[in-house]
Structure formats: C-alpha cells, structure tokens
C-alpha cells in the first residue's frame, strides 16, 4: 500500500542548533502537509505544499517539496525549547482523496 | 468559531459498556474524520464522512460505529471494546468534502481507556 517514510524517529538537539526531518513517499503525492503535535496535545497544521520543487518559509521553519513530489523536508533553524514536539508529514494522493497518509513522525527534544 | 471540540476529554469503560464520543465543529466544514492514535504513533484513519455520508471506512471493526447526524456533528459509538482499543481518538474536519487538498483541523481528542 501507499506509505510515507519519515526519518529520523527521534532527534535531540541543544537549543540553538538546527534540526531537519525528512519524508519519502513510495508514490507520487498530490500534496504534502506538515503537522506538529506537542506532548499531550493534538496535531496542529503547519503548512501544505502542492507544487513540484516548492519551498515555503515560516519564520525559522523551512519546508521543501521535492521535484518528483515524492519527498519533503522540514528544517528548523536555531531551535528553541518551544519547538519541542512530534512533527508529522502527511501526504495526499489523487487515489486516496482527502485521506492523509501520515509518516511515523519525528520527535524533537531540545535542551537549553 | 475556528475549532473542533470533542467530548469527553477522558473516558474509562469496561468491555461490556456502550459509550459514545462526540465531535462538533461550526466552521461549515463538510468533511469530518475519525482517527485513532496510539502512543508514539501517527494518527490512523478510521472513518471519513463527506457531506454527511460515510465515504471511507478503513476496515474498522464493527464495535466502532460512526454516525453523522448533521454537518456539524460526528459521533463514534463504542460497544464491546477490547483493551487494545485504548487510545487517543481524534476528530478532524476539512472545508470541503471532495478531493480538494485542505488542511485538517484536529480536535483535542478523547483519551479512551478500556478495562
């Protein structure tokens, strides 16, 4: 079936260091979305990427969608303790309609 | 109102109980979803309602029974659950019910424990 692989599973950084999580799909995606889930919380939408090669920035966060629309990354510059949580990528395909295919998530911990 | 609400926040039930989870949104969204999330795992899609009609059932056991009484409400009826059904149950909604690509608004979830 359709899968979205996400690495790493866990990442610990010192405050101020950069962080990147990567997603790779077995099939071409129509779009990819990123969500953040704080400990004890629920997933919160961060961004959606639709176009091949698209790059979007939100303050210290940079999101990329690959040229083949099969991979994506989220990069955080100069992490802060408020960045702690689990980051999920979630892809949609034309076949799956509105259903999201979630990656397993990357849990980020930050020490000050 | 830009949020999805879920009640109850926590639920403990025995294997012979019948209970219901409730989800509500007043954003005019026409697609609503139930997800199950185990600890340290991503959300797993259970059901999708599009324009109040069940459009996706991801082979969920019949002890879970969804219901969409109107465009703002989504229920999940639970009966004869197993301990392995203990999880966080998340409701989500999106603006349109078709295959448009929209962000999903998640509710805070109901943390269910089955004894």
PDB file of C-alpha atoms in Angstrom:
ATOM      1  CA  UNK A   1       0.000   0.000   0.000  1.00  0.00           C
ATOM      2  CA  UNK A   2       0.895   3.654  -0.079  1.00  0.00           C
ATOM      3  CA  UNK A   3       3.472   4.574   2.532  1.00  0.00           C
ATOM      4  CA  UNK A   4       5.251   7.675   3.712  1.00  0.00           C
ATOM      5  CA  UNK A   5       8.555   7.025   5.446  1.00  0.00           C
ATOM      6  CA  UNK A   6       9.871   9.656   7.862  1.00  0.00           C
ATOM      7  CA  UNK A   7      13.296   9.924   9.480  1.00  0.00           C
ATOM      8  CA  UNK A   8      14.716  10.258  11.996  1.00  0.00           C
ATOM      9  CA  UNK A   9      12.304   8.832  14.549  1.00  0.00           C
ATOM     10  CA  UNK A  10      13.867  10.854  17.368  1.00  0.00           C
ATOM     11  CA  UNK A  11      16.212  13.819  17.457  1.00  0.00           C
ATOM     12  CA  UNK A  12      17.717  15.583  20.435  1.00  0.00           C
ATOM     13  CA  UNK A  13      19.420  18.935  19.948  1.00  0.00           C
ATOM     14  CA  UNK A  14      20.890  21.696  22.054  1.00  0.00           C
ATOM     15  CA  UNK A  15      18.973  24.932  21.920  1.00  0.00           C
ATOM     16  CA  UNK A  16      20.251  26.991  19.008  1.00  0.00           C
ATOM     17  CA  UNK A  17      21.185  24.007  16.842  1.00  0.00           C
ATOM     18  CA  UNK A  18      19.390  23.253  13.594  1.00  0.00           C
ATOM     19  CA  UNK A  19      17.017  20.340  13.017  1.00  0.00           C
ATOM     20  CA  UNK A  20      15.767  18.574   9.892  1.00  0.00           C
ATOM     21  CA  UNK A  21      13.218  15.815   9.349  1.00  0.00           C
ATOM     22  CA  UNK A  22      12.726  14.044   6.028  1.00  0.00           C
ATOM     23  CA  UNK A  23       9.798  12.295   4.416  1.00  0.00           C
ATOM     24  CA  UNK A  24       9.801   9.978   1.439  1.00  0.00           C
ATOM     25  CA  UNK A  25       6.764   8.529  -0.293  1.00  0.00           C
ATOM     26  CA  UNK A  26       6.537   5.330  -2.290  1.00  0.00           C
ATOM     27  CA  UNK A  27       4.150   7.052  -4.709  1.00  0.00           C
ATOM     28  CA  UNK A  28       3.775  10.498  -6.222  1.00  0.00           C
ATOM     29  CA  UNK A  29       1.864  12.816  -3.936  1.00  0.00           C
ATOM     30  CA  UNK A  30      -0.633  15.470  -4.939  1.00  0.00           C
ATOM     31  CA  UNK A  31       0.394  17.490  -1.907  1.00  0.00           C
ATOM     32  CA  UNK A  32       2.130  17.109   1.400  1.00  0.00           C
ATOM     33  CA  UNK A  33       1.137  18.636   4.710  1.00  0.00           C
ATOM     34  CA  UNK A  34       3.097  19.080   7.911  1.00  0.00           C
ATOM     35  CA  UNK A  35       1.655  18.887  11.411  1.00  0.00           C
ATOM     36  CA  UNK A  36       3.128  19.460  14.857  1.00  0.00           C
ATOM     37  CA  UNK A  37       1.897  17.633  17.937  1.00  0.00           C
ATOM     38  CA  UNK A  38       3.052  18.876  21.314  1.00  0.00           C
ATOM     39  CA  UNK A  39       3.325  16.335  24.150  1.00  0.00           C
ATOM     40  CA  UNK A  40      -0.200  15.601  25.385  1.00  0.00           C
ATOM     41  CA  UNK A  41      -1.698  17.621  22.553  1.00  0.00           C
ATOM     42  CA  UNK A  42      -3.260  17.060  19.175  1.00  0.00           C
ATOM     43  CA  UNK A  43      -1.840  17.543  15.676  1.00  0.00           C
ATOM     44  CA  UNK A  44      -1.817  21.154  14.530  1.00  0.00           C
ATOM     45  CA  UNK A  45      -1.489  22.050  10.876  1.00  0.00           C
ATOM     46  CA  UNK A  46       1.701  23.881   9.915  1.00  0.00           C
ATOM     47  CA  UNK A  47       1.712  24.069   6.140  1.00  0.00           C
ATOM     48  CA  UNK A  48       0.718  22.483   2.841  1.00  0.00           C
ATOM     49  CA  UNK A  49       2.976  22.131  -0.197  1.00  0.00           C
ATOM     50  CA  UNK A  50       1.420  21.460  -3.580  1.00  0.00           C
ATOM     51  CA  UNK A  51       3.837  22.372  -6.366  1.00  0.00           C
ATOM     52  CA  UNK A  52       6.869  20.420  -7.513  1.00  0.00           C
ATOM     53  CA  UNK A  53      10.029  21.937  -6.003  1.00  0.00           C
ATOM     54  CA  UNK A  54       8.038  24.272  -3.750  1.00  0.00           C
ATOM     55  CA  UNK A  55       9.808  25.936  -0.830  1.00  0.00           C
ATOM     56  CA  UNK A  56       7.924  27.772   1.902  1.00  0.00           C
ATOM     57  CA  UNK A  57       9.196  29.541   4.975  1.00  0.00           C
ATOM     58  CA  UNK A  58       7.559  30.337   8.278  1.00  0.00           C
ATOM     59  CA  UNK A  59       9.981  32.322  10.435  1.00  0.00           C
ATOM     60  CA  UNK A  60      12.642  29.727  11.428  1.00  0.00           C
ATOM     61  CA  UNK A  61      10.894  26.835   9.641  1.00  0.00           C
ATOM     62  CA  UNK A  62      11.634  25.963   6.006  1.00  0.00           C
ATOM     63  CA  UNK A  63       9.560  23.388   4.146  1.00  0.00           C
ATOM     64  CA  UNK A  64      10.502  21.802   0.830  1.00  0.00           C
ATOM     65  CA  UNK A  65       8.648  19.575  -1.615  1.00  0.00           C
ATOM     66  CA  UNK A  66      10.777  17.546  -3.999  1.00  0.00           C
ATOM     67  CA  UNK A  67      10.779  17.912  -7.759  1.00  0.00           C
ATOM     68  CA  UNK A  68       9.230  14.460  -8.190  1.00  0.00           C
ATOM     69  CA  UNK A  69       6.636  15.198  -5.476  1.00  0.00           C
ATOM     70  CA  UNK A  70       7.743  12.123  -3.560  1.00  0.00           C
ATOM     71  CA  UNK A  71       9.827  13.668  -0.816  1.00  0.00           C
ATOM     72  CA  UNK A  72       9.718  16.587   1.552  1.00  0.00           C
ATOM     73  CA  UNK A  73      11.687  18.088   4.382  1.00  0.00           C
ATOM     74  CA  UNK A  74      11.198  20.410   7.312  1.00  0.00           C
ATOM     75  CA  UNK A  75      14.191  22.362   8.555  1.00  0.00           C
ATOM     76  CA  UNK A  76      14.199  24.393  11.754  1.00  0.00           C
ATOM     77  CA  UNK A  77      16.976  26.948  12.197  1.00  0.00           C
ATOM     78  CA  UNK A  78      18.248  27.754  15.689  1.00  0.00           C
ATOM     79  CA  UNK A  79      15.849  25.550  17.616  1.00  0.00           C
ATOM     80  CA  UNK A  80      14.120  26.823  20.730  1.00  0.00           C
ATOM     81  CA  UNK A  81      12.549  24.904  23.608  1.00  0.00           C
ATOM     82  CA  UNK A  82       9.140  25.827  22.191  1.00  0.00           C
ATOM     83  CA  UNK A  83       9.916  23.677  19.132  1.00  0.00           C
ATOM     84  CA  UNK A  84       9.641  20.506  21.215  1.00  0.00           C
ATOM     85  CA  UNK A  85       7.086  18.026  19.899  1.00  0.00           C
ATOM     86  CA  UNK A  86       6.469  15.467  17.214  1.00  0.00           C
ATOM     87  CA  UNK A  87       6.469  16.605  13.602  1.00  0.00           C
ATOM     88  CA  UNK A  88       4.405  14.573  11.148  1.00  0.00           C
ATOM     89  CA  UNK A  89       4.396  14.791   7.419  1.00  0.00           C
ATOM     90  CA  UNK A  90       1.172  13.651   5.766  1.00  0.00           C
ATOM     91  CA  UNK A  91       0.675  13.133   2.067  1.00  0.00           C
ATOM     92  CA  UNK A  92      -2.366  13.037  -0.110  1.00  0.00           C
ATOM     93  CA  UNK A  93      -2.718  11.248  -3.420  1.00  0.00           C
ATOM     94  CA  UNK A  94      -5.289  11.504  -6.171  1.00  0.00           C
ATOM     95  CA  UNK A  95      -6.334   7.939  -5.373  1.00  0.00           C
ATOM     96  CA  UNK A  96      -6.783   8.475  -1.648  1.00  0.00           C
ATOM     97  CA  UNK A  97      -8.789  11.673  -1.985  1.00  0.00           C
ATOM     98  CA  UNK A  98      -8.959  13.622   1.253  1.00  0.00           C
ATOM     99  CA  UNK A  99      -7.365  10.847   3.338  1.00  0.00           C
ATOM    100  CA  UNK A 100      -3.949  11.715   4.750  1.00  0.00           C
ATOM    101  CA  UNK A 101      -1.118   9.184   4.680  1.00  0.00           C
ATOM    102  CA  UNK A 102       0.904  10.024   7.765  1.00  0.00           C
ATOM    103  CA  UNK A 103       4.597   9.446   8.246  1.00  0.00           C
ATOM    104  CA  UNK A 104       5.595   7.919  11.588  1.00  0.00           C
ATOM    105  CA  UNK A 105       6.733  11.292  12.890  1.00  0.00           C
ATOM    106  CA  UNK A 106       9.944  12.741  14.251  1.00  0.00           C
ATOM    107  CA  UNK A 107      10.008  13.569  17.937  1.00  0.00           C
ATOM    108  CA  UNK A 108      12.207  16.559  18.684  1.00  0.00           C
ATOM    109  CA  UNK A 109      13.582  17.279  22.123  1.00  0.00           C
ATOM    110  CA  UNK A 110      15.568  20.437  22.888  1.00  0.00           C
ATOM    111  CA  UNK A 111      17.784  21.054  25.870  1.00  0.00           C
ATOM    112  CA  UNK A 112      18.727  24.550  26.982  1.00  0.00           C
TER     113      UNK A 112
ATOM    114  CA  UNK B   1     -15.619  29.702  15.877  1.00  0.00           C
ATOM    115  CA  UNK B   2     -12.500  28.101  14.414  1.00  0.00           C
ATOM    116  CA  UNK B   3     -12.126  24.964  16.424  1.00  0.00           C
ATOM    117  CA  UNK B   4     -13.167  21.355  16.630  1.00  0.00           C
ATOM    118  CA  UNK B   5     -14.465  20.294  20.028  1.00  0.00           C
ATOM    119  CA  UNK B   6     -14.598  16.779  21.398  1.00  0.00           C
ATOM    120  CA  UNK B   7     -16.290  15.329  24.442  1.00  0.00           C
ATOM    121  CA  UNK B   8     -15.499  13.734  26.743  1.00  0.00           C
ATOM    122  CA  UNK B   9     -11.810  14.505  27.213  1.00  0.00           C
ATOM    123  CA  UNK B  10     -11.253  11.244  29.050  1.00  0.00           C
ATOM    124  CA  UNK B  11     -13.299   8.058  29.117  1.00  0.00           C
ATOM    125  CA  UNK B  12     -12.797   4.841  31.034  1.00  0.00           C
ATOM    126  CA  UNK B  13     -15.071   1.958  30.108  1.00  0.00           C
ATOM    127  CA  UNK B  14     -15.418  -1.727  30.646  1.00  0.00           C
ATOM    128  CA  UNK B  15     -15.531  -4.241  27.846  1.00  0.00           C
ATOM    129  CA  UNK B  16     -19.296  -4.669  28.164  1.00  0.00           C
ATOM    130  CA  UNK B  17     -20.143  -0.945  28.221  1.00  0.00           C
ATOM    131  CA  UNK B  18     -21.692   1.134  25.471  1.00  0.00           C
ATOM    132  CA  UNK B  19     -20.448   4.692  25.187  1.00  0.00           C
ATOM    133  CA  UNK B  20     -20.280   7.447  22.595  1.00  0.00           C
ATOM    134  CA  UNK B  21     -17.686  10.022  21.615  1.00  0.00           C
ATOM    135  CA  UNK B  22     -18.872  13.352  20.284  1.00  0.00           C
ATOM    136  CA  UNK B  23     -17.233  15.799  17.902  1.00  0.00           C
ATOM    137  CA  UNK B  24     -18.543  19.193  16.864  1.00  0.00           C
ATOM    138  CA  UNK B  25     -17.420  21.951  14.520  1.00  0.00           C
ATOM    139  CA  UNK B  26     -19.138  25.155  13.431  1.00  0.00           C
ATOM    140  CA  UNK B  27     -16.759  26.174  10.672  1.00  0.00           C
ATOM    141  CA  UNK B  28     -19.054  24.945   7.904  1.00  0.00           C
ATOM    142  CA  UNK B  29     -16.685  22.109   7.067  1.00  0.00           C
ATOM    143  CA  UNK B  30     -18.257  19.333   5.025  1.00  0.00           C
ATOM    144  CA  UNK B  31     -15.720  16.556   5.601  1.00  0.00           C
ATOM    145  CA  UNK B  32     -15.189  15.041   9.037  1.00  0.00           C
ATOM    146  CA  UNK B  33     -12.843  12.290  10.151  1.00  0.00           C
ATOM    147  CA  UNK B  34     -12.230   9.891  12.999  1.00  0.00           C
ATOM    148  CA  UNK B  35      -8.659   8.859  13.767  1.00  0.00           C
ATOM    149  CA  UNK B  36      -7.190   6.524  16.352  1.00  0.00           C
ATOM    150  CA  UNK B  37      -3.769   7.357  17.769  1.00  0.00           C
ATOM    151  CA  UNK B  38      -1.709   5.062  19.942  1.00  0.00           C
ATOM    152  CA  UNK B  39       1.201   6.420  21.986  1.00  0.00           C
ATOM    153  CA  UNK B  40       4.229   7.422  19.921  1.00  0.00           C
ATOM    154  CA  UNK B  41       2.425   6.544  16.682  1.00  0.00           C
ATOM    155  CA  UNK B  42       0.853   8.655  13.935  1.00  0.00           C
ATOM    156  CA  UNK B  43      -2.932   9.036  13.700  1.00  0.00           C
ATOM    157  CA  UNK B  44      -4.622   6.119  11.908  1.00  0.00           C
ATOM    158  CA  UNK B  45      -7.632   6.968   9.803  1.00  0.00           C
ATOM    159  CA  UNK B  46     -10.827   5.150  10.796  1.00  0.00           C
ATOM    160  CA  UNK B  47     -13.724   6.842   9.027  1.00  0.00           C
ATOM    161  CA  UNK B  48     -14.390   9.740   6.665  1.00  0.00           C
ATOM    162  CA  UNK B  49     -17.721  11.493   6.250  1.00  0.00           C
ATOM    163  CA  UNK B  50     -18.215  13.708   3.242  1.00  0.00           C
ATOM    164  CA  UNK B  51     -21.376  15.806   3.116  1.00  0.00           C
ATOM    165  CA  UNK B  52     -22.784  13.691   5.959  1.00  0.00           C
ATOM    166  CA  UNK B  53     -22.286  10.447   4.062  1.00  0.00           C
ATOM    167  CA  UNK B  54     -19.770   7.791   5.027  1.00  0.00           C
ATOM    168  CA  UNK B  55     -17.184   7.793   2.260  1.00  0.00           C
ATOM    169  CA  UNK B  56     -14.303   5.857   3.778  1.00  0.00           C
ATOM    170  CA  UNK B  57     -14.288   3.025   6.319  1.00  0.00           C
ATOM    171  CA  UNK B  58     -10.762   1.782   6.812  1.00  0.00           C
ATOM    172  CA  UNK B  59     -11.769  -1.789   7.711  1.00  0.00           C
ATOM    173  CA  UNK B  60     -12.615  -0.786  11.253  1.00  0.00           C
ATOM    174  CA  UNK B  61     -14.178  -3.476  13.490  1.00  0.00           C
ATOM    175  CA  UNK B  62     -17.949  -3.237  13.883  1.00  0.00           C
ATOM    176  CA  UNK B  63     -17.600  -2.491  17.596  1.00  0.00           C
ATOM    177  CA  UNK B  64     -16.907   1.067  16.373  1.00  0.00           C
ATOM    178  CA  UNK B  65     -19.956   2.648  14.784  1.00  0.00           C
ATOM    179  CA  UNK B  66     -19.799   6.180  13.362  1.00  0.00           C
ATOM    180  CA  UNK B  67     -22.727   8.495  12.918  1.00  0.00           C
ATOM    181  CA  UNK B  68     -23.038  11.932  11.335  1.00  0.00           C
ATOM    182  CA  UNK B  69     -26.401  13.410  12.399  1.00  0.00           C
ATOM    183  CA  UNK B  70     -25.767  16.725  10.645  1.00  0.00           C
ATOM    184  CA  UNK B  71     -22.997  18.742   9.056  1.00  0.00           C
ATOM    185  CA  UNK B  72     -21.677  19.963  12.413  1.00  0.00           C
ATOM    186  CA  UNK B  73     -21.743  16.782  14.458  1.00  0.00           C
ATOM    187  CA  UNK B  74     -19.900  13.496  14.338  1.00  0.00           C
ATOM    188  CA  UNK B  75     -20.352  10.680  16.811  1.00  0.00           C
ATOM    189  CA  UNK B  76     -18.464   7.468  17.399  1.00  0.00           C
ATOM    190  CA  UNK B  77     -20.470   4.793  19.181  1.00  0.00           C
ATOM    191  CA  UNK B  78     -18.473   2.222  21.102  1.00  0.00           C
ATOM    192  CA  UNK B  79     -19.638  -1.219  22.140  1.00  0.00           C
ATOM    193  CA  UNK B  80     -17.860  -4.312  23.444  1.00  0.00           C
ATOM    194  CA  UNK B  81     -14.417  -2.787  23.077  1.00  0.00           C
ATOM    195  CA  UNK B  82     -11.179  -4.574  23.842  1.00  0.00           C
ATOM    196  CA  UNK B  83      -8.289  -3.306  25.997  1.00  0.00           C
ATOM    197  CA  UNK B  84      -6.199  -2.863  22.833  1.00  0.00           C
ATOM    198  CA  UNK B  85      -8.717  -0.246  21.701  1.00  0.00           C
ATOM    199  CA  UNK B  86      -7.384   2.082  24.394  1.00  0.00           C
ATOM    200  CA  UNK B  87      -6.006   5.118  22.554  1.00  0.00           C
ATOM    201  CA  UNK B  88      -6.481   8.789  21.801  1.00  0.00           C
ATOM    202  CA  UNK B  89      -9.438   9.222  19.447  1.00  0.00           C
ATOM    203  CA  UNK B  90      -9.127  12.315  17.308  1.00  0.00           C
ATOM    204  CA  UNK B  91     -11.771  14.020  15.257  1.00  0.00           C
ATOM    205  CA  UNK B  92     -10.832  16.307  12.374  1.00  0.00           C
ATOM    206  CA  UNK B  93     -12.583  18.346   9.731  1.00  0.00           C
ATOM    207  CA  UNK B  94     -11.773  19.984   6.407  1.00  0.00           C
ATOM    208  CA  UNK B  95     -13.652  22.656   4.482  1.00  0.00           C
ATOM    209  CA  UNK B  96     -14.742  20.561   1.520  1.00  0.00           C
ATOM    210  CA  UNK B  97     -15.905  17.027   1.116  1.00  0.00           C
ATOM    211  CA  UNK B  98     -14.357  16.380  -2.272  1.00  0.00           C
ATOM    212  CA  UNK B  99     -10.776  15.606  -3.113  1.00  0.00           C
ATOM    213  CA  UNK B 100      -9.625  19.171  -2.637  1.00  0.00           C
ATOM    214  CA  UNK B 101      -6.448  19.439  -0.703  1.00  0.00           C
ATOM    215  CA  UNK B 102      -7.142  21.232   2.535  1.00  0.00           C
ATOM    216  CA  UNK B 103      -5.615  21.303   5.970  1.00  0.00           C
ATOM    217  CA  UNK B 104      -7.269  19.170   8.570  1.00  0.00           C
ATOM    218  CA  UNK B 105      -8.390  20.834  11.792  1.00  0.00           C
ATOM    219  CA  UNK B 106      -7.992  18.381  14.649  1.00  0.00           C
ATOM    220  CA  UNK B 107      -9.918  18.383  17.879  1.00  0.00           C
ATOM    221  CA  UNK B 108      -8.170  17.853  21.224  1.00  0.00           C
ATOM    222  CA  UNK B 109      -9.159  14.186  21.288  1.00  0.00           C
ATOM    223  CA  UNK B 110     -10.775  11.789  23.710  1.00  0.00           C
ATOM    224  CA  UNK B 111      -8.372   9.633  25.677  1.00  0.00           C
ATOM    225  CA  UNK B 112     -10.079   6.263  25.965  1.00  0.00           C
ATOM    226  CA  UNK B 113      -9.122   3.517  28.390  1.00  0.00           C
ATOM    227  CA  UNK B 114     -10.795   0.125  28.102  1.00  0.00           C
ATOM    228  CA  UNK B 115     -10.521  -2.050  31.199  1.00  0.00           C
TER     229      UNK B 115
END
